[in-house]
Amino acid sequence: MISVDEYRATVTELLDSAVVAELPLADCAGLVLAEDVHAGVSLPPFDNSAMDGYAVRSVDVTDAAPERPVELPVAEDIPAGRMDIPVLLPGTAHRIMTGAPMPPGADSVVMVERTDGGTSRVRISEASTPGAHVRRTGEDVVRGTIALAEGSVLGPAQLGLAAAVGLDRLPVRVPPRVLVVSTGTELVTPPGELRHGQIFESNSVMLAAALRSLGCRVEIVRSVADDVAEFRAAVEPKLAEADLMVTSGGVSAGAYEVVKDALTGAGVTFAKVAVQPGGPQGCGRWHDTPVVTLPGNPVSVLVSFEAFLRPALLTVLGHRDVDRRRVPARLTESMRSPAGKRQFRRGFYWHEDGQVTGIVGPRGGPGSHLLAAFTQANCLIVLDEDTTSVDKGDEVGVLLL
Ligand code: AMP
Ligand code: MG
C-alpha cells in the first residue's frame, strides 16, 4: 500500500506545470500571478483632496474656531475630474470635491462639515494644518515599483489594484482543462426515472464543482457504461483537448472494473493507497494526457479530491499555500479507525465562547456512500495511520473545508 503523502506527491508530479498566459482581469480571480507587475502610474497619481470641502492655505485659517469663524471668498470650484487647476491665491478658498486635484498654493483641505458650505464666500470654523485631508502622490504605490508580486493570489483587492494602475490583463498560470468521466452501467443522468438497480449520477457534478472552484475548465462525459469499448469510444476522442482526465468508478477489485480494464497496460498504474475512504486509486498518462482515476463512491471521490487532486492542482497553479487549514479540536464522541490507514471522517467543527480549542462532532459514519452527511460537514477529521481508536474528549486534527 502507498501512503497518502507518497500518493499525493505522485499525483502532483504527474500533472504538467500550468502554462502562463495574459488573461483579462475578469478571468483572473483566484489565480496566481506568474510575474511581478510594475506600476505604470503612482497611486494616487496626483495630490488630491480626501474630503469634500475647501482647499486653503492653512496660515489663512489658523485662528478659525466655531465661535470665531474665518470668512474667505470662494474663488473656484474644483469637482473631481477637472483638469485645469487654478492656483489658490492667498486669502481665498477653492471649493473642492473628494478626488479632485489640489490647487497649487493650497496646502490643506477643510471638510465641508466644518464650514457653512458657502459657494461665493465660505465661513470656516476650524483651523487647518499643512497636509490635512490631502492624499499625496504615490502614498499608496510609487510608479515603477512592484505593484503585485509574482505568486500573489488574485483576489478582489489584487485585481482592483491591477486596474487602478491601468492594466486590463495579467500574466497568470492558466488552470488545466479537465475531462471528467463517470463510469457505471447503473448510472442515470438526472432528471428522469430510476428503474430498480439504477442510481442517479452525481460524481461528475461534485468533481466539476470542485475543479471549477480552482479555476479549471471542465468537460464532462457522464454515465459511461462498464464496457471497455464504450468507454474508449466515449473518452478517447476528447483526450487531446484535455490537460487532465479524472474518472470515477471502475477501479476496485471486482469484475467489470471498466477504467482498470481499459487503462491497465496503457500507461496508468493502479494501486491501493493507505486511506479510508478512497483506497483504490490509479494514475498515469494515457495518450500523453495525465489521468487520475478515482473510486466510485461519492464520499471517496470528494475525499480523494481533497487529499490528492486539490493540493496537486494548487501546486501546479503556483499556489504556495496548498493545504487546508489544520486545527486541533476535541471530539464529541469516540471513533475507530483502521490500523495502517489514514482516515478522513466528515465532521462539524465549532468553537464555544472563550475556548481556544474547538470542538468537532462526526457527521455520518465511515461509510463512503453517506453523501448527505457530508453536506452537514465543514471539516474533515484526520485519524492518522497509527491511530485505531479515539475517545470522546480526545484532541484530533481537523482540516477546515
Ligand atoms: P465503483 O467504484 O464503480 O465500484 O462504484 C462504487 C460505488 O459508487 C457504487 O455503489 C456505484 O454505484 C457508486 N457510483 C459510482 N459512480 C457513481 C457516480 N458517478 N455517481 C454516483 N454514484 C456512483
Ligand atoms: Mg462501477
Coordinates of C-alpha atoms and ligand atoms in Angstrom, one line a residue:
M1 CA 0.0 0.0 0.0
I2 CA 1.2 3.5 -0.8
S3 CA 1.0 6.2 1.9
V4 CA -1.3 9.2 1.5
D5 CA 1.7 11.5 1.3
E6 CA 3.5 9.4 -1.3
Y7 CA 0.5 9.2 -3.5
R8 CA -0.2 12.9 -3.2
A9 CA 3.4 13.5 -4.4
T10 CA 2.9 11.1 -7.3
V11 CA -0.3 12.9 -8.4
T12 CA 1.5 16.3 -8.1
E13 CA 4.4 15.1 -10.2
L14 CA 2.1 13.7 -12.8
L15 CA 0.4 17.0 -13.6
D16 CA 2.0 19.2 -16.2
S17 CA 3.0 22.7 -14.9
A18 CA 0.4 25.2 -15.8
V19 CA 1.1 27.4 -18.8
V20 CA 1.4 31.2 -18.4
A21 CA -0.9 33.5 -20.3
E22 CA -2.2 37.0 -20.1
L23 CA -5.8 36.9 -19.2
P24 CA -8.4 39.6 -18.9
L25 CA -8.8 40.7 -15.3
A26 CA -12.3 39.2 -15.2
D27 CA -10.9 35.7 -15.8
C28 CA -8.1 36.0 -13.2
A29 CA -10.0 35.7 -10.0
G30 CA -8.4 33.1 -7.7
L31 CA -5.5 32.5 -10.0
V32 CA -1.8 33.1 -9.2
L33 CA 0.2 35.9 -10.8
A34 CA 3.1 34.5 -12.8
E35 CA 5.4 37.6 -13.0
D36 CA 6.0 40.7 -11.0
V37 CA 3.8 43.5 -12.2
H38 CA 5.2 47.1 -12.0
A39 CA 3.1 50.1 -11.6
G40 CA 2.8 52.3 -14.7
V41 CA 1.4 55.2 -12.6
S42 CA 1.7 56.3 -9.0
L43 CA -1.3 55.9 -6.7
P44 CA -2.7 58.4 -6.1
P45 CA -1.4 59.8 -9.5
F46 CA -1.6 63.4 -8.2
D47 CA -2.1 65.2 -4.9
N48 CA -5.8 65.3 -4.3
S49 CA -8.5 66.0 -1.7
A50 CA -9.5 63.3 0.7
M51 CA -12.7 65.2 1.5
D52 CA -15.5 67.3 0.1
G53 CA -14.6 70.8 1.4
Y54 CA -12.4 73.8 0.8
A55 CA -8.8 73.9 -0.3
V56 CA -7.0 76.6 1.7
R57 CA -3.6 77.8 2.9
S58 CA -3.5 76.7 6.5
V59 CA -2.0 80.0 7.5
D60 CA -5.2 81.8 6.4
V61 CA -7.3 79.8 8.8
T62 CA -5.0 79.4 11.8
D63 CA -7.4 81.4 14.1
A64 CA -10.6 79.7 12.9
A65 CA -12.9 78.3 15.6
P66 CA -16.6 77.6 16.0
E67 CA -17.1 80.9 17.9
R68 CA -14.6 82.8 15.6
P69 CA -15.1 81.6 12.0
V70 CA -12.8 82.9 9.4
E71 CA -14.6 84.1 6.2
L72 CA -12.8 83.7 2.8
P73 CA -14.0 84.4 -0.8
V74 CA -14.5 81.2 -2.8
A75 CA -12.5 81.8 -6.0
E76 CA -13.0 78.5 -7.8
D77 CA -15.0 75.2 -7.9
I78 CA -12.9 72.1 -8.4
P79 CA -15.0 68.9 -8.9
A80 CA -13.3 65.5 -9.4
G81 CA -12.3 65.2 -13.0
R82 CA -11.4 68.9 -13.5
M83 CA -8.1 69.0 -15.2
D84 CA -7.2 72.8 -15.5
I85 CA -6.5 73.5 -11.9
P86 CA -6.3 77.2 -11.0
V87 CA -3.7 78.5 -8.5
L88 CA -5.0 79.3 -5.0
L89 CA -4.2 83.0 -4.1
P90 CA -3.5 84.0 -0.5
G91 CA -6.7 84.9 1.4
T92 CA -9.0 82.8 -0.8
A93 CA -10.5 79.3 -0.8
H94 CA -11.4 76.9 -3.6
R95 CA -14.4 74.6 -3.1
I96 CA -13.1 71.1 -3.8
M97 CA -14.5 67.6 -4.0
T98 CA -13.1 64.3 -2.9
G99 CA -10.6 63.1 -5.5
A100 CA -10.1 66.5 -7.2
P101 CA -6.5 67.7 -7.8
M102 CA -5.2 70.0 -5.1
P103 CA -4.7 73.5 -6.5
P104 CA -1.1 74.8 -6.4
G105 CA -0.8 77.2 -3.4
A106 CA -3.1 75.3 -1.2
D107 CA -1.7 73.0 1.5
S108 CA -4.7 71.6 3.1
V109 CA -8.5 70.9 2.9
V110 CA -11.1 71.9 5.4
M111 CA -14.0 69.5 5.3
V112 CA -17.4 70.9 4.3
E113 CA -18.9 69.9 7.7
R114 CA -16.6 72.5 9.4
T115 CA -17.9 75.3 7.2
D116 CA -21.2 76.9 6.3
G117 CA -20.9 75.4 2.8
G118 CA -20.9 78.8 1.0
T119 CA -20.4 79.0 -2.7
S120 CA -19.3 82.6 -3.1
R121 CA -17.9 83.2 0.4
V122 CA -17.3 80.5 3.0
R123 CA -17.2 80.7 6.8
I124 CA -14.6 78.3 8.2
S125 CA -15.0 77.3 11.8
E126 CA -11.9 75.0 12.3
A127 CA -8.2 75.6 12.0
S128 CA -6.3 73.5 9.5
T129 CA -2.7 72.2 9.4
P130 CA -0.5 71.6 6.4
G131 CA -1.4 68.3 4.7
A132 CA -4.7 67.9 6.4
H133 CA -7.1 65.9 4.3
V134 CA -4.7 65.8 1.4
R135 CA -3.8 62.4 -0.3
R136 CA -0.2 62.6 -1.5
T137 CA 1.0 61.4 -4.9
G138 CA 2.5 57.9 -4.5
E139 CA 1.3 57.4 -1.0
D140 CA -0.2 54.0 -1.9
V141 CA 2.0 52.9 -4.8
V142 CA 5.1 54.6 -6.4
R143 CA 5.3 54.5 -10.2
G144 CA 7.8 51.9 -11.4
T145 CA 7.8 49.8 -8.2
I146 CA 6.3 46.3 -7.9
A147 CA 2.5 46.7 -7.5
L148 CA 1.8 43.0 -7.4
A149 CA 4.5 40.4 -6.8
E150 CA 4.8 37.1 -8.6
G151 CA 3.0 34.4 -6.6
S152 CA 0.2 36.7 -5.5
V153 CA -3.2 35.1 -5.4
L154 CA -5.5 37.4 -7.3
G155 CA -8.5 38.2 -5.1
P156 CA -10.7 41.3 -5.4
A157 CA -8.1 43.7 -3.8
Q158 CA -5.3 42.5 -6.1
L159 CA -7.5 42.7 -9.2
G160 CA -8.7 46.2 -8.2
L161 CA -5.1 47.3 -7.8
A162 CA -4.2 46.0 -11.2
A163 CA -7.0 48.0 -12.7
A164 CA -6.0 51.0 -10.6
V165 CA -2.5 51.0 -12.1
G166 CA -4.0 50.9 -15.6
L167 CA -4.0 47.2 -16.5
D168 CA -6.7 45.2 -18.2
R169 CA -4.9 41.8 -18.3
L170 CA -2.5 40.0 -16.1
P171 CA 0.0 37.1 -16.6
V172 CA -1.3 34.1 -14.7
R173 CA -0.8 30.4 -14.5
V174 CA -3.8 29.0 -16.5
P175 CA -5.8 26.2 -14.9
P176 CA -5.9 23.0 -16.8
R177 CA -8.9 21.9 -19.0
V178 CA -10.2 18.8 -17.2
L179 CA -12.1 15.9 -18.7
V180 CA -14.4 14.4 -16.0
V181 CA -15.7 10.9 -16.8
S182 CA -18.3 9.0 -14.7
T183 CA -18.4 5.3 -15.2
G184 CA -21.1 2.7 -14.2
T185 CA -23.8 0.9 -16.1
E186 CA -26.1 1.6 -13.2
L187 CA -25.9 5.4 -13.7
V188 CA -28.7 7.6 -15.0
T189 CA -28.2 11.2 -15.8
P190 CA -30.8 13.3 -14.0
P191 CA -33.6 14.1 -14.4
G192 CA -35.6 11.0 -15.1
E193 CA -37.0 7.9 -13.6
L194 CA -34.9 5.2 -11.9
R195 CA -35.6 1.5 -12.5
H196 CA -34.7 -0.9 -9.8
G197 CA -30.9 -1.2 -9.8
Q198 CA -30.2 2.2 -11.2
I199 CA -29.0 5.3 -9.4
F200 CA -28.6 9.0 -10.4
E201 CA -25.2 10.0 -11.5
S202 CA -23.7 12.6 -9.1
N203 CA -19.9 12.3 -9.1
S204 CA -19.4 14.4 -12.2
V205 CA -21.4 17.2 -10.7
M206 CA -19.3 17.2 -7.5
L207 CA -16.0 16.9 -9.3
A208 CA -16.8 19.6 -11.8
A209 CA -17.8 22.0 -9.0
A210 CA -14.6 21.2 -7.0
L211 CA -12.4 21.6 -10.1
R212 CA -14.1 24.8 -11.2
S213 CA -13.6 26.3 -7.7
L214 CA -9.9 26.1 -8.5
G215 CA -10.4 27.8 -11.9
C216 CA -10.3 24.7 -14.0
R217 CA -12.4 24.5 -17.2
V218 CA -14.3 21.2 -17.2
E219 CA -15.8 19.0 -19.8
I220 CA -18.0 16.1 -18.6
V221 CA -18.6 12.7 -20.1
R222 CA -21.5 11.4 -18.0
S223 CA -22.7 7.9 -17.3
V224 CA -20.4 5.7 -19.4
A225 CA -21.4 2.0 -19.2
D226 CA -19.0 -0.6 -17.7
D227 CA -17.8 -1.6 -21.2
V228 CA -14.3 -1.1 -22.3
A229 CA -15.2 -0.5 -26.0
E230 CA -17.9 2.0 -25.0
F231 CA -15.5 3.7 -22.5
R232 CA -12.8 4.1 -25.1
A233 CA -15.2 5.4 -27.8
A234 CA -16.7 8.0 -25.4
V235 CA -13.4 9.2 -24.0
E236 CA -10.5 8.8 -26.4
P237 CA -11.6 11.4 -28.9
K238 CA -11.8 14.0 -26.2
L239 CA -8.4 13.3 -24.6
A240 CA -6.3 15.5 -26.9
E241 CA -8.3 18.6 -25.8
A242 CA -7.8 17.9 -22.1
D243 CA -4.8 18.7 -19.9
L244 CA -6.1 16.2 -17.3
M245 CA -8.7 13.4 -17.2
V246 CA -10.3 12.5 -13.9
T247 CA -12.6 9.4 -13.9
S248 CA -14.7 7.9 -11.1
G249 CA -15.7 4.3 -10.6
G250 CA -14.4 1.1 -12.1
V251 CA -11.0 0.8 -10.4
S252 CA -11.5 -1.5 -7.4
A253 CA -11.2 -5.3 -7.0
G254 CA -14.5 -6.5 -8.5
A255 CA -15.3 -7.7 -12.0
Y256 CA -16.5 -5.1 -14.6
E257 CA -13.9 -2.6 -13.5
V258 CA -14.0 -0.7 -16.7
V259 CA -11.4 2.0 -16.0
K260 CA -8.9 -0.5 -14.8
D261 CA -9.6 -2.9 -17.7
A262 CA -9.3 -0.1 -20.3
L263 CA -6.2 1.6 -18.9
T264 CA -4.1 -1.2 -17.4
G265 CA -1.0 -1.5 -19.6
A266 CA -1.9 1.7 -21.4
G267 CA 0.2 3.9 -19.1
V268 CA -2.0 4.1 -16.0
T269 CA -0.9 2.3 -12.7
F270 CA -3.5 1.1 -10.2
A271 CA -2.7 0.8 -6.6
K272 CA -4.1 0.7 -3.1
V273 CA -3.5 3.8 -1.1
A274 CA -3.5 3.6 2.7
V275 CA -6.5 5.9 3.1
Q276 CA -10.1 5.5 4.1
P277 CA -12.3 6.2 2.2
G278 CA -10.8 6.1 -1.3
G279 CA -8.2 3.3 -1.2
P280 CA -8.4 2.1 -4.8
Q281 CA -6.6 4.7 -6.9
G282 CA -4.9 4.9 -10.3
C283 CA -2.8 7.5 -12.1
G284 CA -0.6 7.8 -15.1
R285 CA -0.7 9.0 -18.7
W286 CA -3.0 7.8 -21.5
H287 CA -2.0 9.0 -25.0
D288 CA 0.2 11.5 -23.1
T289 CA -2.7 13.1 -21.1
P290 CA -2.4 12.9 -17.3
V291 CA -5.1 10.7 -15.9
V292 CA -6.3 10.3 -12.3
T293 CA -8.8 7.6 -11.7
L294 CA -10.9 7.8 -8.5
P295 CA -13.1 5.2 -7.0
G296 CA -16.8 5.5 -7.5
N297 CA -18.4 6.1 -4.1
P298 CA -19.3 9.7 -3.8
V299 CA -17.6 10.4 -0.5
S300 CA -14.5 8.7 -1.7
V301 CA -14.5 11.0 -4.7
L302 CA -14.6 14.1 -2.6
V303 CA -12.1 12.9 0.0
S304 CA -9.7 11.9 -2.9
F305 CA -10.1 15.3 -4.4
E306 CA -9.2 16.9 -1.0
A307 CA -6.3 14.5 -0.3
F308 CA -4.7 14.3 -3.7
L309 CA -6.2 16.4 -6.5
R310 CA -6.7 19.7 -4.8
P311 CA -3.1 20.0 -3.4
A312 CA -1.7 18.7 -6.7
L313 CA -3.6 21.2 -8.8
L314 CA -2.9 24.1 -6.4
T315 CA 0.8 23.3 -6.6
V316 CA 1.0 23.4 -10.4
L317 CA -1.1 26.5 -10.4
G318 CA 1.6 28.2 -8.4
H319 CA -0.1 28.5 -5.0
R320 CA 2.3 28.4 -2.1
D321 CA -0.4 27.5 0.4
V322 CA -1.9 24.2 -0.9
D323 CA -3.2 22.8 2.4
R324 CA -6.4 23.2 4.1
R325 CA -6.0 24.9 7.5
R326 CA -5.5 22.3 10.1
V327 CA -6.6 23.0 13.7
P328 CA -6.9 20.9 16.9
A329 CA -10.4 20.0 18.2
R330 CA -11.9 17.9 20.9
L331 CA -14.2 15.0 19.8
T332 CA -17.8 14.9 21.0
E333 CA -17.8 11.1 20.6
S334 CA -15.4 8.1 20.3
M335 CA -14.4 6.8 16.9
R336 CA -12.5 3.9 15.4
S337 CA -10.1 3.9 12.5
P338 CA -8.4 1.0 10.6
A339 CA -4.8 0.3 11.5
G340 CA -2.3 1.4 8.9
K341 CA -4.7 3.8 7.1
R342 CA -5.3 7.5 7.4
Q343 CA -8.9 8.0 7.9
F344 CA -10.7 11.2 6.9
R345 CA -14.1 11.5 8.6
R346 CA -16.6 14.2 7.9
G347 CA -17.1 16.5 10.8
F348 CA -18.7 19.7 12.1
Y349 CA -16.3 22.0 13.9
W350 CA -17.2 24.8 16.1
H351 CA -16.0 27.0 18.9
E352 CA -17.5 27.5 22.3
D353 CA -17.3 31.1 23.6
G354 CA -13.9 31.8 25.2
Q355 CA -12.4 28.4 24.4
V356 CA -9.1 28.3 22.4
T357 CA -9.5 24.7 21.2
G358 CA -12.6 23.9 19.1
I359 CA -15.0 21.0 19.3
V360 CA -15.7 18.6 16.5
G361 CA -18.5 16.1 16.0
P362 CA -18.6 13.5 13.3
R363 CA -21.3 13.7 10.7
G364 CA -22.2 10.3 9.5
G365 CA -20.2 7.1 9.9
P366 CA -17.2 6.0 7.9
G367 CA -19.4 4.7 5.0
S368 CA -18.3 6.2 1.7
H369 CA -21.8 6.3 0.4
L370 CA -23.0 8.7 3.1
L371 CA -23.1 11.8 0.9
A372 CA -26.0 13.5 2.9
A373 CA -23.8 13.5 6.0
F374 CA -21.1 15.3 4.0
T375 CA -23.4 18.1 3.3
Q376 CA -23.7 18.7 7.1
A377 CA -19.9 18.8 7.5
N378 CA -17.5 21.8 7.4
C379 CA -14.3 19.8 8.1
L380 CA -12.5 16.5 7.7
I381 CA -11.4 14.8 10.9
V382 CA -8.0 13.2 10.3
L383 CA -7.1 10.0 12.2
D384 CA -3.6 9.0 11.4
E385 CA -2.2 5.6 10.3
D386 CA -1.2 4.6 13.8
T387 CA -4.5 5.6 15.4
T388 CA -7.1 2.9 15.8
S389 CA -9.4 4.5 18.3
V390 CA -10.1 7.9 19.8
D391 CA -12.3 8.7 22.8
K392 CA -14.8 11.4 23.5
G393 CA -12.8 14.5 24.6
D394 CA -9.6 13.4 22.8
E395 CA -7.9 16.0 20.7
V396 CA -7.8 15.3 17.0
G397 CA -6.6 17.3 14.0
V398 CA -9.3 18.6 11.6
L399 CA -9.0 20.1 8.1
L400 CA -11.3 23.1 7.7
L401 CA -13.1 22.9 4.3
Ligands
AMP1 P1 -17.3 1.5 -8.3 O1 -16.1 2.2 -7.8 O2 -17.5 1.7 -9.7 O3 -17.4 0.1 -7.8 O4 -18.5 2.3 -7.6 C1 -18.6 2.3 -6.2 C2 -20.0 2.8 -5.8 O5 -20.1 4.1 -6.2 C3 -21.2 2.0 -6.4 O6 -22.2 1.9 -5.4 C4 -21.6 2.9 -7.5 O7 -22.9 2.7 -7.9 C5 -21.3 4.3 -7.0 N1 -21.0 5.2 -8.0 C6 -20.1 5.1 -9.0 N2 -20.0 6.1 -9.8 C7 -21.0 6.9 -9.4 C8 -21.5 8.2 -9.9 N3 -20.9 8.8 -10.9 N4 -22.5 8.8 -9.2 C9 -23.0 8.2 -8.1 N5 -22.6 7.0 -7.6 C10 -21.6 6.4 -8.3
MG2 MG -18.8 1.0 -11.1

